CSV table of C-alpha atoms in Angstrom, one decimal:
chain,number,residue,atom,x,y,z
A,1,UNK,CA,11.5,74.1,19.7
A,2,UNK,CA,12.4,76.0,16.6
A,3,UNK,CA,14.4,74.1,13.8
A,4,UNK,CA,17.8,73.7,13.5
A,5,UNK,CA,19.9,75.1,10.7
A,6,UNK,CA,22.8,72.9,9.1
A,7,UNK,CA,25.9,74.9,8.1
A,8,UNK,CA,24.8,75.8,4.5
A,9,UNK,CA,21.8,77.5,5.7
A,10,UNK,CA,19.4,75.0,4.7
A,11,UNK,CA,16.8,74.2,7.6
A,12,UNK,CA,16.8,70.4,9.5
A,13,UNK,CA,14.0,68.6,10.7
A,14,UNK,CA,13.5,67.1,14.8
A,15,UNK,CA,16.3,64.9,15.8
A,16,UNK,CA,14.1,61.7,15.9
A,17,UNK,CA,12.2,61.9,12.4
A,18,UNK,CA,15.0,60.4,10.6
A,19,UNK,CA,14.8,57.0,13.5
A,20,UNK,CA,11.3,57.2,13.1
A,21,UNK,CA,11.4,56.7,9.2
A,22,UNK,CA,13.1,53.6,9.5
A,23,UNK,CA,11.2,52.3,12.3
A,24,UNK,CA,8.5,52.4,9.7
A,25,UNK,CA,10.5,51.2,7.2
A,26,UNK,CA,11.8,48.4,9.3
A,27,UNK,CA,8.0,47.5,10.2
A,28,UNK,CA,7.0,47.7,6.7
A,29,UNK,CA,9.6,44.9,5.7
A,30,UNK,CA,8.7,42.5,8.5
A,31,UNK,CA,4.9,42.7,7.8
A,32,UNK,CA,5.8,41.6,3.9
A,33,UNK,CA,8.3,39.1,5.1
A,34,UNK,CA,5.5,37.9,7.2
A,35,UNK,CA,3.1,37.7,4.8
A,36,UNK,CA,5.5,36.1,2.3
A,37,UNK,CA,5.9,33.6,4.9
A,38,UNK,CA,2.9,33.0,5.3
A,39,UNK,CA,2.0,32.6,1.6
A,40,UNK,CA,4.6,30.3,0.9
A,41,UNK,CA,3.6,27.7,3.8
A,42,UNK,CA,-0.1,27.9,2.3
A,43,UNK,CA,1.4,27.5,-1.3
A,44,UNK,CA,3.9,24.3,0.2
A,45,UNK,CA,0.8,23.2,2.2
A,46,UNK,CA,-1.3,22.9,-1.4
A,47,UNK,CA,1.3,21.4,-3.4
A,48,UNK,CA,2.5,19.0,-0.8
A,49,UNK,CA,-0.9,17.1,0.5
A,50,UNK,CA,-3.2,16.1,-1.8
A,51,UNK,CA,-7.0,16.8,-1.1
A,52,UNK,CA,-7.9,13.3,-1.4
A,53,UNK,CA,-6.6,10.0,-1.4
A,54,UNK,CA,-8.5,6.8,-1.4
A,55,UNK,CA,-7.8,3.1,-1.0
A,56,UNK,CA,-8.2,1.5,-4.4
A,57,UNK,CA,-9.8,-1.7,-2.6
A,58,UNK,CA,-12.3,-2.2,0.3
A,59,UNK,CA,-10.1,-3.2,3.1
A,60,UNK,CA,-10.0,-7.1,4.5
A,61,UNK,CA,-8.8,-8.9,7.5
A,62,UNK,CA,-6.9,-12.2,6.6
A,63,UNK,CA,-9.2,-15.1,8.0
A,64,UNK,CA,-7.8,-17.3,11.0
A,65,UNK,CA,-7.1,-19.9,8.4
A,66,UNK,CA,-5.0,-17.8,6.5
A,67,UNK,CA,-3.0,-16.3,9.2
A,68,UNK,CA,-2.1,-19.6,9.5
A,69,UNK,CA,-1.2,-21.0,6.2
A,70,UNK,CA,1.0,-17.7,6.4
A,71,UNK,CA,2.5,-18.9,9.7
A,72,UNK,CA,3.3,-22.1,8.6
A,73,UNK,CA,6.9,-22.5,7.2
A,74,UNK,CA,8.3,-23.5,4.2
A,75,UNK,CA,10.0,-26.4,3.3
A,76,UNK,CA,13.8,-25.5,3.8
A,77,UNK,CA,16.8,-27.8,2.9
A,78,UNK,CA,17.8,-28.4,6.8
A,79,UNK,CA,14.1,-30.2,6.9
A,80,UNK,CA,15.1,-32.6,4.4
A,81,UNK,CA,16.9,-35.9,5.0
A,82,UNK,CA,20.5,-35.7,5.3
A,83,UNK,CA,21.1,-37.7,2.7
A,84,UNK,CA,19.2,-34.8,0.3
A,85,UNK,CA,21.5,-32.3,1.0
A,86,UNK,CA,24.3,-31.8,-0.8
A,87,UNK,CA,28.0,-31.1,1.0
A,88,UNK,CA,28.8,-27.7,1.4
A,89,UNK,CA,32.4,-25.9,-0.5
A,90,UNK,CA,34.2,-23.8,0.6
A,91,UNK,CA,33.2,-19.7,-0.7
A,92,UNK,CA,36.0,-18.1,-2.0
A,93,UNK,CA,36.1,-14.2,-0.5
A,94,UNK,CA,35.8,-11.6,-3.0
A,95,UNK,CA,35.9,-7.8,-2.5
A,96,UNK,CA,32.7,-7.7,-3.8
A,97,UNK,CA,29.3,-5.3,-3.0
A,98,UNK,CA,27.3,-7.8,-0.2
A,99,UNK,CA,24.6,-9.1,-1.9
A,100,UNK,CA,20.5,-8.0,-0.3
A,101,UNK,CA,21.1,-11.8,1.0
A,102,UNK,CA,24.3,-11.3,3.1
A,103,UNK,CA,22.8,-7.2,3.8
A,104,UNK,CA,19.4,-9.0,5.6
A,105,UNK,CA,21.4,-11.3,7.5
A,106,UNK,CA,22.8,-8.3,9.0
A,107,UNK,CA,20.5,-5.9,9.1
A,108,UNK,CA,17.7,-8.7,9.9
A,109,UNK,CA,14.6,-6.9,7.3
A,110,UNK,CA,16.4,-5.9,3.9
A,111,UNK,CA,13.0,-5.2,2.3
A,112,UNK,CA,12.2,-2.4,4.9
A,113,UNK,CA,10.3,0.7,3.4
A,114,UNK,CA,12.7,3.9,2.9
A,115,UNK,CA,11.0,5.8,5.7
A,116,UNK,CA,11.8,3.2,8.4
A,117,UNK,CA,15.9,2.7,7.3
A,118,UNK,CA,17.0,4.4,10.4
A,119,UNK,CA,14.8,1.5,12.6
A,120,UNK,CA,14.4,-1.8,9.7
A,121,UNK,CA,12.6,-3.5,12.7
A,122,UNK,CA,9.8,-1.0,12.7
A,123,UNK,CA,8.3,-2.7,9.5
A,124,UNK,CA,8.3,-5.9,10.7
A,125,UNK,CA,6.0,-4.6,14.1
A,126,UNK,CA,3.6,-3.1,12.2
A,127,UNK,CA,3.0,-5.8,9.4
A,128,UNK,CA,-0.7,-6.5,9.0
A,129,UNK,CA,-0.4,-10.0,9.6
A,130,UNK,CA,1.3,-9.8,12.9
A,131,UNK,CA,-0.3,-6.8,14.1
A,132,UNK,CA,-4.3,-8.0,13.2
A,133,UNK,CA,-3.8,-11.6,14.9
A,134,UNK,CA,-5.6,-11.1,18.0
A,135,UNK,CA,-9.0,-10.1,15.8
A,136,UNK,CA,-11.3,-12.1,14.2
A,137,UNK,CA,-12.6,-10.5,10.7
A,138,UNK,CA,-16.4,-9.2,10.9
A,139,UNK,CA,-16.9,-11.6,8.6
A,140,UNK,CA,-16.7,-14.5,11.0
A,141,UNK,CA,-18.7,-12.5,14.2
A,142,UNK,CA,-22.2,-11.7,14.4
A,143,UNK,CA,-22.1,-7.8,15.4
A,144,UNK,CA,-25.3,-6.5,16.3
A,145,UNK,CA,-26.1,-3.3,14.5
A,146,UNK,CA,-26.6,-0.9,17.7
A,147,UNK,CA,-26.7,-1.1,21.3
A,148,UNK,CA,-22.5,-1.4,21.9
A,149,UNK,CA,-20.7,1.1,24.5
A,150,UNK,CA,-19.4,4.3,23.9
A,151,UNK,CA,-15.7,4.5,22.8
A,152,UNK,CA,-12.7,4.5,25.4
A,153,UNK,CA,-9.5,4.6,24.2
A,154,UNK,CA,-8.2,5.4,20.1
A,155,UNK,CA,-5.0,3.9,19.0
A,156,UNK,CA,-3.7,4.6,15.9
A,157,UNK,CA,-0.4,2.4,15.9
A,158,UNK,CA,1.4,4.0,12.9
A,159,UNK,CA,1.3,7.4,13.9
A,160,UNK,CA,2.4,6.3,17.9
A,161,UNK,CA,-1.3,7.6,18.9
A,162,UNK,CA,-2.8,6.5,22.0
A,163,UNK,CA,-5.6,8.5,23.7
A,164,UNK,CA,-8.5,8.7,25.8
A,165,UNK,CA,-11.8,9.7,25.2
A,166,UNK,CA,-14.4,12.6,26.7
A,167,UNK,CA,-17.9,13.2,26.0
A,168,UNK,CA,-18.8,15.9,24.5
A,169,UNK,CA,-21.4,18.6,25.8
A,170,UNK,CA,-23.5,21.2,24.4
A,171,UNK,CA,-22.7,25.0,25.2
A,172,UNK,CA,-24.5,27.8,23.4
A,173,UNK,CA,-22.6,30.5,22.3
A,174,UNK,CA,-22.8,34.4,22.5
A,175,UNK,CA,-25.2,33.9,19.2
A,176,UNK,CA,-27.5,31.9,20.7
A,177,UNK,CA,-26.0,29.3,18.2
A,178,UNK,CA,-26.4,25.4,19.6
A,179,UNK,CA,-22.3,24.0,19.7
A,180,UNK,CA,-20.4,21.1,21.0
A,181,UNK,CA,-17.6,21.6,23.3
A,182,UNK,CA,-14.3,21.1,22.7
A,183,UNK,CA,-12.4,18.6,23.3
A,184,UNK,CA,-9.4,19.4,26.3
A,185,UNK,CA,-6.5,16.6,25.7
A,186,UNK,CA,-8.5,13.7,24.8
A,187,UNK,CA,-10.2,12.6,21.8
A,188,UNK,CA,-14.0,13.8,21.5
A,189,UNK,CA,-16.9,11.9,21.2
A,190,UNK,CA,-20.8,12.7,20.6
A,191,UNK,CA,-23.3,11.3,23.1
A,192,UNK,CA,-26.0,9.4,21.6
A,193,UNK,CA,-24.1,8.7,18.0
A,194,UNK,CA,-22.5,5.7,16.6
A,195,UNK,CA,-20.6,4.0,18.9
A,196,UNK,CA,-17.2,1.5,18.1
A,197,UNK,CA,-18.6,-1.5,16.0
A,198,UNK,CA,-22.2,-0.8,15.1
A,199,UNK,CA,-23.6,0.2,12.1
A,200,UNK,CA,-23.0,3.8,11.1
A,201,UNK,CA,-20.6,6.4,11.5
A,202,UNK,CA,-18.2,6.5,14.8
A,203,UNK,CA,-17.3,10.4,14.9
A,204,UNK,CA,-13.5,11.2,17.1
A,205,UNK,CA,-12.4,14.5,16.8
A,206,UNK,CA,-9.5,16.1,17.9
A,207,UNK,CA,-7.1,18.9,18.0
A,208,UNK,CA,-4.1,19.3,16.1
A,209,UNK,CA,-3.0,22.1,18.3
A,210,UNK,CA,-4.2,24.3,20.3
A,211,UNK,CA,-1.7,27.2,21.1
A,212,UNK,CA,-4.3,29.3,23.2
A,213,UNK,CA,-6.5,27.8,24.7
A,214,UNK,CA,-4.6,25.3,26.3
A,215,UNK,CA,-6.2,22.2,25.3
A,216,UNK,CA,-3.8,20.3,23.6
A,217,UNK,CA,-2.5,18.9,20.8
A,218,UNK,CA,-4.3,15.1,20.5
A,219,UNK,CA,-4.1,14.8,16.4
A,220,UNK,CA,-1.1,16.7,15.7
A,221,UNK,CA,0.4,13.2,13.8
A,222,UNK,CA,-3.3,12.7,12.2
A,223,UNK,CA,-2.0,14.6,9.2
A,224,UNK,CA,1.3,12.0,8.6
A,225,UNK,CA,-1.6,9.6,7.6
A,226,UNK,CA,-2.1,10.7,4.3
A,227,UNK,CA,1.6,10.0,3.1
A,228,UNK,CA,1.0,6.3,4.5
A,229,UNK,CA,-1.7,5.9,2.3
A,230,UNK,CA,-0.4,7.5,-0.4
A,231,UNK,CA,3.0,5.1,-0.1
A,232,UNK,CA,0.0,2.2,0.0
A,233,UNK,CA,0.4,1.2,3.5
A,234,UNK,CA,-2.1,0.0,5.5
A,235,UNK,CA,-3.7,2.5,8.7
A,236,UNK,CA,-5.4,0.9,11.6
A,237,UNK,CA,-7.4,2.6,13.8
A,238,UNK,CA,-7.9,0.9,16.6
A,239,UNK,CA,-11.2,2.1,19.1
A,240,UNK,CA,-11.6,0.5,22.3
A,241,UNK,CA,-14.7,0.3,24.7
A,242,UNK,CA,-15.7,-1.4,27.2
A,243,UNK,CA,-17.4,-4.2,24.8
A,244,UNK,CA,-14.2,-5.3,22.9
A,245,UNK,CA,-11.3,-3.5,20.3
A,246,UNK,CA,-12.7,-2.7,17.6
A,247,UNK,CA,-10.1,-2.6,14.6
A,248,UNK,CA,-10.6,-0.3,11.4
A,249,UNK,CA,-8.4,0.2,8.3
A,250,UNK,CA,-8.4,3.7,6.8
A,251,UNK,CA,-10.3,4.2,3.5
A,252,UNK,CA,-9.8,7.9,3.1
A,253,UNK,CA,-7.6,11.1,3.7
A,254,UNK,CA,-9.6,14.5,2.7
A,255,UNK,CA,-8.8,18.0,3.3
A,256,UNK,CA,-12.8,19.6,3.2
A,257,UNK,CA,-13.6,23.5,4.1
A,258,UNK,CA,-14.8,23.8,7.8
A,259,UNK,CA,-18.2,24.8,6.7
A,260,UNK,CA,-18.5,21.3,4.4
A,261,UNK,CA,-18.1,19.0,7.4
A,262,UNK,CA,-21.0,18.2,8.5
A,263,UNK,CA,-22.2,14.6,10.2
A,264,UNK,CA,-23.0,12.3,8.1
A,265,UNK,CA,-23.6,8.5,8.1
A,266,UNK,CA,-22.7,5.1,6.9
A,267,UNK,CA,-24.3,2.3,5.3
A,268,UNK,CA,-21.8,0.2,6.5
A,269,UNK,CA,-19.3,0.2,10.1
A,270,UNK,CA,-17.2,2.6,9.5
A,271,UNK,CA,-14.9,6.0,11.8
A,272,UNK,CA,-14.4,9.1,10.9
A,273,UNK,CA,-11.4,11.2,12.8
A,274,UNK,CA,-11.1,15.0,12.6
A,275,UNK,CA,-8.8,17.7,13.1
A,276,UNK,CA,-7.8,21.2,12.1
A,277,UNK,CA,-5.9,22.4,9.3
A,278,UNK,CA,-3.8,23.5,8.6
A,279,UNK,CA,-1.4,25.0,11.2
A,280,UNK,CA,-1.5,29.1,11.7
A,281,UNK,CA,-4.8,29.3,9.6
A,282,UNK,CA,-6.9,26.0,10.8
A,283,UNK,CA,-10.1,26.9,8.1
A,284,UNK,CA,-10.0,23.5,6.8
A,285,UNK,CA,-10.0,20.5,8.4
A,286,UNK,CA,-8.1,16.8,7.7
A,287,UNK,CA,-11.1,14.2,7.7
A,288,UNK,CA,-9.8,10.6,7.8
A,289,UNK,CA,-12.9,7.9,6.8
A,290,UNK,CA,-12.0,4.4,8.5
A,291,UNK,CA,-13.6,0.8,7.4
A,292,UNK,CA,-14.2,-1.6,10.5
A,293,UNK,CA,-12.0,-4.9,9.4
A,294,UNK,CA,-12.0,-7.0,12.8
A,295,UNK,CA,-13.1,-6.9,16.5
A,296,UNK,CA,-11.6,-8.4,19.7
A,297,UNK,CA,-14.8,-8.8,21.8
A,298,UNK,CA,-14.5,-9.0,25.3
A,299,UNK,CA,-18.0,-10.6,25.9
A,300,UNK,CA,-20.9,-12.8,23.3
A,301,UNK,CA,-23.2,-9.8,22.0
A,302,UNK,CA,-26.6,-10.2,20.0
């Protein structure tokens, strides 16, 4: 087809070169939108979880003595003799702002953190004292340092986590490379490694999300515990088997490089959860280090 000429002689180009142009142009403007978008969640991403934060002080379960002494209830003017208390007058009513007093016998828990305000209650589940009752410290049980069964169940309370668990199995891949599988919808554990309780490292990974291969999305809240810690809440991790509950406190939010993680041990009883980070690039991973605190055993063990 020969060109067309416009009315002042000059000679046009095809029809569609002018739509193709901005096709391009079009294209050209999404791919940087995308890439800004994409830096700009890794630049939010840096600025808004920090690499590392620690617990300032090793981790402790109150004794059953001292669950008590904080059970037991103060002396209050309605436990005195009548004759103590002095008559009640009349409070004249003022238009004044309620005091925290007159706002928590409304609200029921005045002191709540600001992150629970929409549920005040919530604070009051999760306190330490109520929540670690039914486990004795490891001070006052005699763990053995191995021979315990494999892990069951994971719990992590604050986060709403409850999961099973699944072995782990070697595959080799199209390197000849020697990997473990990945864990579908459960938490993963490692045959043959430190199991809930003993002496050592506990290893639980699990996925943050897995968009493609279908195989769900077990620690997509793991990440939430690192603002916990930071605010200086306490995180229980709580790993069940078939021996007893085995309750741990975490010690330690780090975001490492994939390539650093490696397993390591423990002098002590501690876990160590993992998932990938962060979301869209997942070459890092979120590493949470957890200090055994207290057991519920379900049997005597030597």
């Amino acid at each position: 087809m020969s060109p067309l000429a416009t009315h002042d002689g000059q000679i046009a180009g095809p029809p569609n070169s002018k739509r193709l142009g901005l096709l391009l142009l079009g294209g050209g403007a999404l791919l940087l939108a995308v890439a800004g978008g994409f830096f700009g969640y890794q630049a939010y991403i840096d600025e808004r979880y920090e690499p590392i934060v620690v617990v300032a002080t090793a981790p402790t379960l109150p004794t059953q003595q001292e669950l008590e002494d904080m059970a037991a209830p103060a002396a209050t003017p309605e436990a005195q003799s009548p004759a103590a208390v002095a008559p009640s007058t009349p409070t004249e009513v003022t238009d004044a702002a309620p005091s925290a007093a007159s706002l928590a016998d409304v609200y029921g828990h005045w002191n709540a953190a600001p992150q629970d305000w929409d549920n005040p209650f919530w604070a009051v589940e999760r306190g330490a004292p109520a929540f670690t009752a039914e486990y004795l410290p490891i001070s006052e049980l005699n763990l053995p340092e191995s021979g315990l069964a494999p892990a069951t169940l994971v719990r992590i309370p604050i986060i709403g986590l409850t999961a099973s668990t699944i072995e782990l199995g070697v595959i080799t891949t199209d390197e000849g490379h020697l990997k473990y599988e990945s864990p579908i919808f459960d938490v993963g554990i490692i045959p043959g490694h430190t199991t809930p309780g003993e002496l050592g490292n506990t290893w639980l990974f699990g996925h943050l999300e897995s968009p493609f291969r279908d195989e769900g999305a077990v620690f997509r809240d793991l990440p939430k515990v690192h603002d916990f810690m930071r605010r200086g809440e306490a995180v229980y991790v709580i790993v069940d088997s078939d021996d007893g509950s085995f309750l741990y406190q975490a010690t330690e939010f780090r975001i490492m490089k994939q390539e650093d993680v490696t397993f390591w041990g423990s002098d002590g009883r501690t876990a160590t959860l993992v998932c990938s980070w962060p979301k869209f690039v997942y070459d890092e991973r979120v590493v949470v280090t957890a200090e055994l605190v207290g057991a519920r055993l379900n049997r005597a063990l030597s």
